[in-house]
PDB file of C-alpha atoms in Angstrom:
ATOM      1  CA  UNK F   1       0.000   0.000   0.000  1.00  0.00           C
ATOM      2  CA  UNK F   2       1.427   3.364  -0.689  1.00  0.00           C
ATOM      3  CA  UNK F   3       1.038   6.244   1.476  1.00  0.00           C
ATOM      4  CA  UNK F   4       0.309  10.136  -0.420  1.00  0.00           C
ATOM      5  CA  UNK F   5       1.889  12.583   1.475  1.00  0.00           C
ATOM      6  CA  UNK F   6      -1.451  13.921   2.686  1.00  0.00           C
ATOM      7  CA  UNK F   7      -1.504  10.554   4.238  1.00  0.00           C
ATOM      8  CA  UNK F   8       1.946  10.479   5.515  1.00  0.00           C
ATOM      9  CA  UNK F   9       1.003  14.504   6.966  1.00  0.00           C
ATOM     10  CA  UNK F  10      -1.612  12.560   9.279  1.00  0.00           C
ATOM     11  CA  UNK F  11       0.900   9.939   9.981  1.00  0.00           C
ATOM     12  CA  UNK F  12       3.160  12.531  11.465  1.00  0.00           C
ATOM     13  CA  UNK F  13       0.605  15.081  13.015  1.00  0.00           C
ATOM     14  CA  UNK F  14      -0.506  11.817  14.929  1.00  0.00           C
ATOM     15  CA  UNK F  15       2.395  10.596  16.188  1.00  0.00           C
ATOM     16  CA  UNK F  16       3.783  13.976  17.752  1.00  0.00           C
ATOM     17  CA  UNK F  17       0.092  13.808  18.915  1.00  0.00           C
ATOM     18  CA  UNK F  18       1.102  11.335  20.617  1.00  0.00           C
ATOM     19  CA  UNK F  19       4.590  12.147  22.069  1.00  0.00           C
ATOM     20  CA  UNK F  20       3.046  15.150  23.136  1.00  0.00           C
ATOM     21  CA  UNK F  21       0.048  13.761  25.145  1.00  0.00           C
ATOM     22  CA  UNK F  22       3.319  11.662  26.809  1.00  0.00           C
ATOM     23  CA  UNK F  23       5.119  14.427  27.461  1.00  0.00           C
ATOM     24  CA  UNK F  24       2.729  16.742  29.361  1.00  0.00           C
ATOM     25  CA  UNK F  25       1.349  13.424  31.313  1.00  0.00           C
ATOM     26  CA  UNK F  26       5.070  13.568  33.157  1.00  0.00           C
ATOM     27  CA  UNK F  27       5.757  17.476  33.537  1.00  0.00           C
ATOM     28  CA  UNK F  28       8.775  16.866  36.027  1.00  0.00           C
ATOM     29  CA  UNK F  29       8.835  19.693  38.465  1.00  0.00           C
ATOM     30  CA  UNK F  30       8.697  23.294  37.131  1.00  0.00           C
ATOM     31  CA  UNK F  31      11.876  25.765  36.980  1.00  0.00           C
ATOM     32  CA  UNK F  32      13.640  26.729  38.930  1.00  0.00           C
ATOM     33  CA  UNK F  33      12.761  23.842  41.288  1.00  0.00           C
ATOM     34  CA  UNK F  34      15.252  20.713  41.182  1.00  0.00           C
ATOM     35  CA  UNK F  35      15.431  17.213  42.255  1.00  0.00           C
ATOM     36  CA  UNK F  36      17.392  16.094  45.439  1.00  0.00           C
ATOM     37  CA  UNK F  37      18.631  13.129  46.832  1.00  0.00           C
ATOM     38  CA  UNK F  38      15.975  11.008  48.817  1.00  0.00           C
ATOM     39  CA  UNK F  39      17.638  11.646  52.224  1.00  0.00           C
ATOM     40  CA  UNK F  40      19.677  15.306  51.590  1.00  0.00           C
ATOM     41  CA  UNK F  41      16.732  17.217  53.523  1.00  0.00           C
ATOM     42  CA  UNK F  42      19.163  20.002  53.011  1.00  0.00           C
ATOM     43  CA  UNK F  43      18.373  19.767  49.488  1.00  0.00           C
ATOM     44  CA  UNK F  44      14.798  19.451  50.000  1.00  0.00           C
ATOM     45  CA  UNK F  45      14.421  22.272  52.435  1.00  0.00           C
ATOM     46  CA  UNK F  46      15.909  24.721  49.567  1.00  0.00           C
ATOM     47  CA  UNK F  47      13.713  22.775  47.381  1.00  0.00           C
ATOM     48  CA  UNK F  48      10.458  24.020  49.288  1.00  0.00           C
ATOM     49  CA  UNK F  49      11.630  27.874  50.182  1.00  0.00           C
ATOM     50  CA  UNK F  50      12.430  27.877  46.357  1.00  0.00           C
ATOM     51  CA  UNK F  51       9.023  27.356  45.632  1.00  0.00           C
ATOM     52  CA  UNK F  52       7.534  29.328  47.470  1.00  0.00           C
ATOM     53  CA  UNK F  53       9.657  32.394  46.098  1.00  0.00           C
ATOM     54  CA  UNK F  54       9.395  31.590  42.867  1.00  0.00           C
ATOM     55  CA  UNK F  55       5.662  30.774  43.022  1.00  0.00           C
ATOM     56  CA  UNK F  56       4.185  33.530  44.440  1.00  0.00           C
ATOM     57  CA  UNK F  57       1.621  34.035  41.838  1.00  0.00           C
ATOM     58  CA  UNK F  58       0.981  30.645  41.520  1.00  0.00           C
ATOM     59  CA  UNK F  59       1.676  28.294  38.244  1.00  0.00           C
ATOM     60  CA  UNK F  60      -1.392  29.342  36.083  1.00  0.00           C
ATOM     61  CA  UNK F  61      -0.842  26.346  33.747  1.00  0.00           C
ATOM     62  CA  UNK F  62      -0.813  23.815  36.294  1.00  0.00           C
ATOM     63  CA  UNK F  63      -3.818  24.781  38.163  1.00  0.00           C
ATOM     64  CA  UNK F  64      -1.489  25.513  41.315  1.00  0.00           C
ATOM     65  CA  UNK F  65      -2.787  28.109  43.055  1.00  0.00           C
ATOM     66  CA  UNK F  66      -1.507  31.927  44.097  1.00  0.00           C
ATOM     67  CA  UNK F  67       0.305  31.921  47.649  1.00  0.00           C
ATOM     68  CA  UNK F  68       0.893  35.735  47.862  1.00  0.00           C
ATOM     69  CA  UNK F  69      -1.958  36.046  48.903  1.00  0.00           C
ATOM     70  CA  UNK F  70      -3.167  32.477  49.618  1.00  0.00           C
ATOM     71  CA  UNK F  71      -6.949  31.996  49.340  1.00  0.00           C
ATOM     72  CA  UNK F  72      -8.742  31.073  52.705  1.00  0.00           C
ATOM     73  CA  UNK F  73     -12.280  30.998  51.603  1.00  0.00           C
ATOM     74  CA  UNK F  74     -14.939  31.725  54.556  1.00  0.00           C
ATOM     75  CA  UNK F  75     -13.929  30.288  58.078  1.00  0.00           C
ATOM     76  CA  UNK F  76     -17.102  30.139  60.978  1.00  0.00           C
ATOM     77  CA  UNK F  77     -16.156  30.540  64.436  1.00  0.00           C
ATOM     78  CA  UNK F  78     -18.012  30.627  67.276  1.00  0.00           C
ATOM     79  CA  UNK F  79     -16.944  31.548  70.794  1.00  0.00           C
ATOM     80  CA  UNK F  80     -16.115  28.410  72.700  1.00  0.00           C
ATOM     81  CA  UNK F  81     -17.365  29.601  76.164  1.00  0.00           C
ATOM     82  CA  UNK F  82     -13.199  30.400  77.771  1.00  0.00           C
ATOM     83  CA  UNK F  83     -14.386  33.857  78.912  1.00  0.00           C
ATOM     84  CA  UNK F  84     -17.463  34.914  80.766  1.00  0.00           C
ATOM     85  CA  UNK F  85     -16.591  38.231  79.548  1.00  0.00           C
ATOM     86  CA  UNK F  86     -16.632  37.932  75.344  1.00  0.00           C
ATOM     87  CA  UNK F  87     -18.848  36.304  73.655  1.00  0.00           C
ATOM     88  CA  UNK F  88     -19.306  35.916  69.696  1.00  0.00           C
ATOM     89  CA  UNK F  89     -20.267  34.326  66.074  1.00  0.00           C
ATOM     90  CA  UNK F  90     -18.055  35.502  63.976  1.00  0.00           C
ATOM     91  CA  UNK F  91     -18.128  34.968  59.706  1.00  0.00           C
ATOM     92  CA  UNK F  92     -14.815  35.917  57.831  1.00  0.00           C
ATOM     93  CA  UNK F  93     -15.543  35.706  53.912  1.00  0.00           C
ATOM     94  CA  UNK F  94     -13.153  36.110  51.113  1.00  0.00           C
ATOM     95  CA  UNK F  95     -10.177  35.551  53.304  1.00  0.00           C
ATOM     96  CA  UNK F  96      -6.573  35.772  52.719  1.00  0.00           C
ATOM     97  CA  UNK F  97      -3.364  35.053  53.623  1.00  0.00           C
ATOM     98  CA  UNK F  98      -0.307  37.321  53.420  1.00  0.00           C
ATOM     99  CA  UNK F  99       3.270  37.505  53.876  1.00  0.00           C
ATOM    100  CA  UNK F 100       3.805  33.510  54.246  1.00  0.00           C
ATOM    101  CA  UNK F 101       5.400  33.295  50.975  1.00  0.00           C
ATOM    102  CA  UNK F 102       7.802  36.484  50.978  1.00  0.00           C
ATOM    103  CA  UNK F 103       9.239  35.472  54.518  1.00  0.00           C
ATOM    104  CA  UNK F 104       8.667  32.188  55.292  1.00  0.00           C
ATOM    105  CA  UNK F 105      11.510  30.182  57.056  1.00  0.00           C
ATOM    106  CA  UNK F 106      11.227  26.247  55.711  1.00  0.00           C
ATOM    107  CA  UNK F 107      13.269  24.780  58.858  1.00  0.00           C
ATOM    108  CA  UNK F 108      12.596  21.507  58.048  1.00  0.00           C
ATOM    109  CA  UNK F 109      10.770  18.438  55.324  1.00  0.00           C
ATOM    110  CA  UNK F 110      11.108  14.986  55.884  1.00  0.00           C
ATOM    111  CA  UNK F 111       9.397  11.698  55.638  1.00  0.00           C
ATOM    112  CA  UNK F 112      10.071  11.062  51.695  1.00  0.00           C
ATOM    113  CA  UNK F 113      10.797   7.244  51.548  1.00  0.00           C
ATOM    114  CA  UNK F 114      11.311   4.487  48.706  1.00  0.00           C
ATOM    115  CA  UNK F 115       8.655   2.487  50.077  1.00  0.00           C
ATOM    116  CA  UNK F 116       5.364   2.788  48.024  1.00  0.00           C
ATOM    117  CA  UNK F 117       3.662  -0.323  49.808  1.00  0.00           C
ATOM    118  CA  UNK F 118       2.080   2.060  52.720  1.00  0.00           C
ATOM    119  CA  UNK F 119       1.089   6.254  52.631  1.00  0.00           C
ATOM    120  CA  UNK F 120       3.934   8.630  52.825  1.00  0.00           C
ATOM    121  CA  UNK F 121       3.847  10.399  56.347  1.00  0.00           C
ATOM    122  CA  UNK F 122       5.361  14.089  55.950  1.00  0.00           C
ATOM    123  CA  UNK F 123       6.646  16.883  58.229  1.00  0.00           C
ATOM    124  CA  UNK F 124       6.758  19.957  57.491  1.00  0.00           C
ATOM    125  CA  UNK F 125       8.310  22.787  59.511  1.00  0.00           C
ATOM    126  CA  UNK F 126       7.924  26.514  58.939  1.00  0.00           C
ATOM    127  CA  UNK F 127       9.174  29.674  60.797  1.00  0.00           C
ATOM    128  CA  UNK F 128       7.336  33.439  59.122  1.00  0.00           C
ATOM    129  CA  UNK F 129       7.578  36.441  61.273  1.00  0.00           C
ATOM    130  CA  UNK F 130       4.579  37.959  60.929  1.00  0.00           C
ATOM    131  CA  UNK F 131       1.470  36.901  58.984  1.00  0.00           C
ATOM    132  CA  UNK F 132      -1.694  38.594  58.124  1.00  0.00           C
ATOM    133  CA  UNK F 133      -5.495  37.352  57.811  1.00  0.00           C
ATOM    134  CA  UNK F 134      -7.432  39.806  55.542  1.00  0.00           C
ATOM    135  CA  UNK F 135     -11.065  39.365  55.566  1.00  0.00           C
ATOM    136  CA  UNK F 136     -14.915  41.004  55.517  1.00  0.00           C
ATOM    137  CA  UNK F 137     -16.354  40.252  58.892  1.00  0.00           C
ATOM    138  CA  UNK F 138     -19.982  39.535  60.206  1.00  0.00           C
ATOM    139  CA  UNK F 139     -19.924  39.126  63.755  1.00  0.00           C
ATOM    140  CA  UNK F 140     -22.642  39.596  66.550  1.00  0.00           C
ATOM    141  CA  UNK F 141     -21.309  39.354  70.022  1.00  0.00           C
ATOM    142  CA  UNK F 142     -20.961  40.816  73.421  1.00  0.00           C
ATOM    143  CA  UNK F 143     -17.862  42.346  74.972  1.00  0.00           C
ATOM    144  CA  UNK F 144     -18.783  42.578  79.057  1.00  0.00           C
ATOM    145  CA  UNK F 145     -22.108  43.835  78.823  1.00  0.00           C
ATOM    146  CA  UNK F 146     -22.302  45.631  75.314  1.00  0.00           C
ATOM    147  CA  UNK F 147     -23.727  43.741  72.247  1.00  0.00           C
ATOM    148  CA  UNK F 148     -21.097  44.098  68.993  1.00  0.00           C
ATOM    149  CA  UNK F 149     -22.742  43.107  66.054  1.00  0.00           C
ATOM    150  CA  UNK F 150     -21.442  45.138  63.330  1.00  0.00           C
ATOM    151  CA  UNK F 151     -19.914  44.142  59.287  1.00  0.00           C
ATOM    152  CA  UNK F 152     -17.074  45.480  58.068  1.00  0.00           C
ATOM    153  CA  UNK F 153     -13.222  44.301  57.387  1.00  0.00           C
ATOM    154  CA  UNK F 154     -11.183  42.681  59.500  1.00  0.00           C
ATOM    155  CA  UNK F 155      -7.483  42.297  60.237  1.00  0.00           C
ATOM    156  CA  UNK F 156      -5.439  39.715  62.363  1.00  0.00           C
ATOM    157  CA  UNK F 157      -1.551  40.315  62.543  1.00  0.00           C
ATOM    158  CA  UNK F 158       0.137  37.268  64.223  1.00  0.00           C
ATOM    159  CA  UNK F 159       3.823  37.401  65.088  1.00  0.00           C
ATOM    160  CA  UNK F 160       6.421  34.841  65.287  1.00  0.00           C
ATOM    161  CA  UNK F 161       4.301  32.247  63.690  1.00  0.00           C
ATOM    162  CA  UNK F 162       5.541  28.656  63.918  1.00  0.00           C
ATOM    163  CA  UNK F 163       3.903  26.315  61.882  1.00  0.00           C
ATOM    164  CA  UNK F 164       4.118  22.523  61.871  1.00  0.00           C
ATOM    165  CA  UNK F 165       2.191  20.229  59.690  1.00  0.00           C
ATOM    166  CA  UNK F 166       1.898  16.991  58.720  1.00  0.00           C
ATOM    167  CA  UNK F 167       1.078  15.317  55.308  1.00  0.00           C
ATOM    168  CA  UNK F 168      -0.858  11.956  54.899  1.00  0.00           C
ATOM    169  CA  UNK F 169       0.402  10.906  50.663  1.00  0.00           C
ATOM    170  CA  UNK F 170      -1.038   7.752  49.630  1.00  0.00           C
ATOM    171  CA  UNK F 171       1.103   6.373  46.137  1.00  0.00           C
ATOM    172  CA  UNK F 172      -1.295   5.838  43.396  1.00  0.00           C
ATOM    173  CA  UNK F 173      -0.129   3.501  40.382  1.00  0.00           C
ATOM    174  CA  UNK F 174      -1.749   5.315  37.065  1.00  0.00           C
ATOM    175  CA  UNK F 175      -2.281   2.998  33.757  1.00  0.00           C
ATOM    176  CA  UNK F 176       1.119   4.599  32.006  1.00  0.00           C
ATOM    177  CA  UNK F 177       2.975   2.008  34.897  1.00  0.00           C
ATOM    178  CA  UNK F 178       4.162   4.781  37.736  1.00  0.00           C
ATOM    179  CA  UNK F 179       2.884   5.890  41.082  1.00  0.00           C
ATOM    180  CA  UNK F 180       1.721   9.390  41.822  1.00  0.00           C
ATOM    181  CA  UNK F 181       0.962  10.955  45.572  1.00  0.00           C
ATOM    182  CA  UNK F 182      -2.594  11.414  46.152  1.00  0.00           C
ATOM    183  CA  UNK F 183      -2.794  14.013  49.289  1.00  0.00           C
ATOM    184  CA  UNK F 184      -5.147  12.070  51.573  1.00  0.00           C
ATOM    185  CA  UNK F 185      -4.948  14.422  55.594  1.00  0.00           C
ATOM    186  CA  UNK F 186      -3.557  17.450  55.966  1.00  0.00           C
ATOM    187  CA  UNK F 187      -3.101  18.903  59.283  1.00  0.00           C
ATOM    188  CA  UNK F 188      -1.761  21.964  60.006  1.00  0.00           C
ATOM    189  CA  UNK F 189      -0.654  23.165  63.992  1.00  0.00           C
ATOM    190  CA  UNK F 190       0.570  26.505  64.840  1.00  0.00           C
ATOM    191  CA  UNK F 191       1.824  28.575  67.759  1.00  0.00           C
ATOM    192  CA  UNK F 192       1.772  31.877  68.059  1.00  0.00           C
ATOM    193  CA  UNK F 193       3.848  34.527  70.092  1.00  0.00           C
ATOM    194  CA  UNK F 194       1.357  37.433  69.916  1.00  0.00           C
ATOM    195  CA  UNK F 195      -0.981  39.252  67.533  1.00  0.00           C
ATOM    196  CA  UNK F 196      -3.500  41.614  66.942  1.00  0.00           C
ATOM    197  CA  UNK F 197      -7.056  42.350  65.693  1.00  0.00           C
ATOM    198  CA  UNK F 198      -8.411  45.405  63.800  1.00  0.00           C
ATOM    199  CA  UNK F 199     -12.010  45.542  62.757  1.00  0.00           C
ATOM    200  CA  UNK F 200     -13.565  48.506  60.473  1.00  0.00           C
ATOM    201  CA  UNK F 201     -17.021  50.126  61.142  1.00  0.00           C
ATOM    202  CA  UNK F 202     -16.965  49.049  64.862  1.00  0.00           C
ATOM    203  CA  UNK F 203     -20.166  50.816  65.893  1.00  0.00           C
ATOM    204  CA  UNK F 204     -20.797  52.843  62.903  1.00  0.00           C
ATOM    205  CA  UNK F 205     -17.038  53.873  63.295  1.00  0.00           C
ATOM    206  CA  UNK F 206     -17.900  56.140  66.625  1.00  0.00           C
ATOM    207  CA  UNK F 207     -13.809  56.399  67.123  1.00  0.00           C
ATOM    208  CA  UNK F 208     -13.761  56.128  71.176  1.00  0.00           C
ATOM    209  CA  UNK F 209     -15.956  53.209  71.257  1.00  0.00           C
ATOM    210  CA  UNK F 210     -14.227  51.832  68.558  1.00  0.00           C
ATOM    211  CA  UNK F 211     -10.846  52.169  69.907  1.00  0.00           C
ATOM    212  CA  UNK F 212     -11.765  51.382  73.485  1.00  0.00           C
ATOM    213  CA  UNK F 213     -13.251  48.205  72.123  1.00  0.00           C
ATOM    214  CA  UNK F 214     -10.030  47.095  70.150  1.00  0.00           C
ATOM    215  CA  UNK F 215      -7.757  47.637  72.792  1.00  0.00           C
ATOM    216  CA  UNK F 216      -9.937  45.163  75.059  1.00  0.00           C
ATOM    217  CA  UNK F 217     -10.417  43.037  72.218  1.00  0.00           C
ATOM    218  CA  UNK F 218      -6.202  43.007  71.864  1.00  0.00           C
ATOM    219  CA  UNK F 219      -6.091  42.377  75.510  1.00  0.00           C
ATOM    220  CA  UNK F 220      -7.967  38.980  75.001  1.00  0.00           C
ATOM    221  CA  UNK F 221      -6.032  38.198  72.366  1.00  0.00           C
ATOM    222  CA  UNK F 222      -5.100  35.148  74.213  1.00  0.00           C
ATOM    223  CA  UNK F 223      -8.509  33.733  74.736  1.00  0.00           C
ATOM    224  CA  UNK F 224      -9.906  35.175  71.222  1.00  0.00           C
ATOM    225  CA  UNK F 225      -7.164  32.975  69.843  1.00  0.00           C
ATOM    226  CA  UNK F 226      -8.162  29.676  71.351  1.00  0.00           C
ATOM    227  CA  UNK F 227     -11.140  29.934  69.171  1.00  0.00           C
ATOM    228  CA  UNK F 228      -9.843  31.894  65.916  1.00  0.00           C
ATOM    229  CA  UNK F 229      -6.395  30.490  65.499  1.00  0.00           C
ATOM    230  CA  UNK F 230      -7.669  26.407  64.945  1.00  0.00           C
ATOM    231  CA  UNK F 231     -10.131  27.912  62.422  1.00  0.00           C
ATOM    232  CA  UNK F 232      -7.162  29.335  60.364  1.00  0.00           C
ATOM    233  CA  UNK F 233      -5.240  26.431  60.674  1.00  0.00           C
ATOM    234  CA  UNK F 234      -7.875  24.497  58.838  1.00  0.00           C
ATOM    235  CA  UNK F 235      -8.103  26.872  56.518  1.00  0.00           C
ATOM    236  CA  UNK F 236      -4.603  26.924  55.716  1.00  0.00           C
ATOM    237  CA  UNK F 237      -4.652  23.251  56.116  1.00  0.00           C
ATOM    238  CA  UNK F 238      -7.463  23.176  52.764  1.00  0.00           C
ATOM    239  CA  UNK F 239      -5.564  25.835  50.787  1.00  0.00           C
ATOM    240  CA  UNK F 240      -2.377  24.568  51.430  1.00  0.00           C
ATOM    241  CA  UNK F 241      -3.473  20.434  50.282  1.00  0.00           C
ATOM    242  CA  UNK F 242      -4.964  22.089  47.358  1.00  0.00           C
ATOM    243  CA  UNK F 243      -1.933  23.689  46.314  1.00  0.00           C
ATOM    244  CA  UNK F 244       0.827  20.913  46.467  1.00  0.00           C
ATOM    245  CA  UNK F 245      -1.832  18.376  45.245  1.00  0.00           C
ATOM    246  CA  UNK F 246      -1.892  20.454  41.614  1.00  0.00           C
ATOM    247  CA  UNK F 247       1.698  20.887  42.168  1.00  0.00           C
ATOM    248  CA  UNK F 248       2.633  16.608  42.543  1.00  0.00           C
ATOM    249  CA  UNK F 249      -0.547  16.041  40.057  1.00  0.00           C
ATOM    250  CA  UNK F 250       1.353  15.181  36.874  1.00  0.00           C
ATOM    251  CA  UNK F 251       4.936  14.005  38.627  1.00  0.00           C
ATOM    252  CA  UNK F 252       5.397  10.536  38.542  1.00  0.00           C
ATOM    253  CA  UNK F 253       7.072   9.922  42.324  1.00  0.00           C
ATOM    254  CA  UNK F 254       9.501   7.972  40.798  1.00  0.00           C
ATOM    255  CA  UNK F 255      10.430  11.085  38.978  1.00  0.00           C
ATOM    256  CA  UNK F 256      10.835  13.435  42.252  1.00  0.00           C
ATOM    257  CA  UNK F 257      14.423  12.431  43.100  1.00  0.00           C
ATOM    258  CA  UNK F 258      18.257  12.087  41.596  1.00  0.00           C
ATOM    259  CA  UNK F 259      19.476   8.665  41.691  1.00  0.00           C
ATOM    260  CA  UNK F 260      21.548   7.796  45.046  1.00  0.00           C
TER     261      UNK F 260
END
């Protein structure tokens, strides 16, 4: 059988077709980001501070996600009764997260292992210091013996944020033969040296009342934070799973280190 060129044209288109539906189905990690040794955590630490430097507006064309700011949706919280004295429900919508990427510490990653027969169990350990929750705020409350219920936007500086969190990765073999992580928990613990609220339109912004308010407010900051800070860990926890998910997506794990 002969082939006409128009024929031998299809031939061709086809097979780079091909090639390139095998080529983006193993992207290998994006530049500037490069492969370490299994067990140099040195390697791997500059591995993760690189990406989040270089990263900061996300990788568009791998559905990974901005993390200057990083997205934290809506978070609920509702005063868990550890002061007679404050009271509140408390919305924050169209949350953010900023200055985790531009000054974040990685101190330490580890748990990578050759052994694809059970899940991957990961540590990660991050020092930032100072981050900031941006957010519109609903809240209806009482501080001592005067209601707060008042919308407007709200800020939360926290200072010498340490952050510790651990990564449940199950290995999933895919039909083309190799095994890709498949984030299954997420868990995200933090402490926190000090910090500080700031809420707009406090009572129709009447500046004395407003002020008084927010220095009280500050002055609970340790029992406010009992029942804010979990809720922004699980936040983070969700943004964060979502983000290195699309990043390991298309990486065979196979592919994520040098040979020893």
């Amino acid at each position: 059988m002969q082939l006409t060129s128009a024929s031998v044209c299809l031939l061709w288109m086809g097979l780079l077709s091909w090639v390139s539906h095998r080529i983006d189905a193993s992207q290998g990690f994006p530049s500037p980001l490069k492969r370490c040794k299994l067990q140099e955590e040195s390697c791997l630490v500059a591995q993760a501070q690189t990406f989040f430097q270089a990263f900061q507006k996300g990788i568009p064309e791998r559905q990974v996600a901005a993390l200057e700011p990083i997205d934290l949706g809506t978070m609920r919280i509702e005063s868990g009764g550890h002061s007679e004295s404050l009271k509140f429900k408390l919305v924050m919508s169209d949350a953010k997260l900023y200055n985790l990427a531009n000054s974040v510490v990685v101190k330490s990653l580890k748990g990578f292992t050759k052994d694809l027969t059970k899940p991957l169990k990961l540590t990660l350990l991050m020092d930032t210091p100072e981050l900031e929750v941006r957010a519109k705020y609903d809240v209806d409350g009482k501080l001592l013996i005067l209601p707060i219920v008042s919308k407007g936007d709200l800020t939360i500086r926290m200072n010498e944020v340490q952050t510790k969190s651990r990564i449940t990765a199950e290995p999933v073999k895919r039909s083309d033969g190799h095994s890709y992580l498949n984030i299954t928990d997420y868990k995200t613990i933090t402490k926190i040296k000090g910090g500080h609220f700031d809420l707009s339109n406090l009572f129709d912004d009447n500046k004395e009342l407003r002020e008084s308010t927010l220095k009280v407010l500050n002055q609970e900051w340790n029992t406010l934070a009992l029942d804010v800070q979990p809720k922004i860990n699980e936040a983070c926890s969700k943004a964060f799973r979502a983000i290195l998910q699309s990043l390991w997506a298309n990486i065979p794990y196979d592919e994520f280190f040098k040979a020893e």
